[in-house]
Amino acid sequence: MDLKVVFLVVSLMTLAIISTDAYIPKCCIKTRDISFWKLRKAERWEFQSSAEVCDIDAVLLYIKGQKKPSCAHPKYKKLLEKLKLKRGTTTSL
């Protein structure tokens, strides 16, 4: 195949991927126990459901000072909701 044709096909495929909302979701592959101190430091959190794209249920904690979210066990969801009510903020998505 001519090099120009290969370049054109690759360019068109790249443009198609970029222009659509095609992405690979970032999922937790394992969870761990989180200290109460870290739960209180969480700026926001999201619930990851196994009924959607990801394989396991997890709570993604975005903690101040950390670049990556921490993957916590789903049992912390209720505690985070109670902390949210005490703070009077809306931190969950």
XYZ file of C-alpha atoms in Angstrom:
93
model
C 0.000 0.000 0.000
C 1.206 3.468 -0.758
C 2.589 5.402 2.203
C 0.292 8.372 1.522
C -2.792 6.137 1.694
C -1.653 4.601 4.986
C -1.017 8.063 6.434
C -4.435 9.274 5.282
C -6.235 6.265 6.796
C -4.405 6.626 10.126
C -5.120 10.371 10.208
C -8.830 9.838 9.524
C -9.070 7.149 12.203
C -7.344 9.436 14.722
C -9.698 12.273 13.871
C -12.717 9.983 14.270
C -11.586 8.857 17.728
C -10.801 12.391 18.891
C -14.012 13.928 17.559
C -16.263 11.366 19.242
C -16.504 10.843 22.976
C -14.662 7.550 22.743
C -12.582 7.099 25.859
C -11.422 4.396 28.207
C -12.957 4.915 31.645
C -10.705 4.863 34.692
C -11.995 2.134 36.981
C -10.834 0.858 40.343
C -9.590 -2.709 40.116
C -9.338 -3.221 43.874
C -10.503 -1.429 46.990
C -8.896 -0.875 50.349
C -9.823 0.317 53.800
C -9.453 4.048 54.317
C -8.795 5.771 57.633
C -11.428 8.086 59.070
C -8.910 10.940 58.816
C -8.645 10.455 55.033
C -12.421 10.269 54.705
C -12.683 13.652 56.413
C -10.004 15.103 54.092
C -11.887 14.040 50.952
C -12.767 17.041 48.802
C -15.274 15.047 46.762
C -16.198 11.478 45.990
C -17.896 9.404 43.293
C -19.522 5.998 43.405
C -18.342 3.454 40.850
C -20.991 0.853 40.066
C -20.342 -2.648 38.781
C -23.627 -2.423 36.863
C -22.004 0.066 34.500
C -18.625 -0.042 32.746
C -16.409 -1.037 35.678
C -16.057 -4.519 37.169
C -16.419 -3.747 40.898
C -18.338 -1.405 43.177
C -16.075 1.212 44.745
C -15.981 4.722 46.140
C -13.452 7.007 44.456
C -12.127 9.522 46.986
C -10.476 12.699 45.770
C -8.286 13.684 48.702
C -6.543 17.037 48.961
C -2.842 16.692 48.151
C -3.182 13.432 46.192
C -2.955 13.362 42.407
C -4.892 10.128 41.933
C -8.172 9.201 43.593
C -8.150 6.492 46.252
C -10.378 3.450 45.724
C -12.308 2.686 48.891
C -14.680 -0.125 49.764
C -18.370 0.672 49.040
C -19.166 0.365 52.758
C -17.786 3.913 53.162
C -20.525 5.437 51.002
C -23.008 5.763 53.903
C -20.369 7.280 56.172
C -19.421 9.805 53.496
C -23.073 10.767 53.077
C -23.326 11.370 56.843
C -20.150 13.476 56.794
C -21.584 15.472 53.899
C -24.730 16.226 55.910
C -22.667 17.361 58.897
C -20.534 19.657 56.744
C -23.519 20.988 54.823
C -21.741 20.574 51.487
C -22.489 18.648 48.334
C -19.339 16.677 47.604
C -20.726 13.619 45.861
C -21.473 13.368 42.168
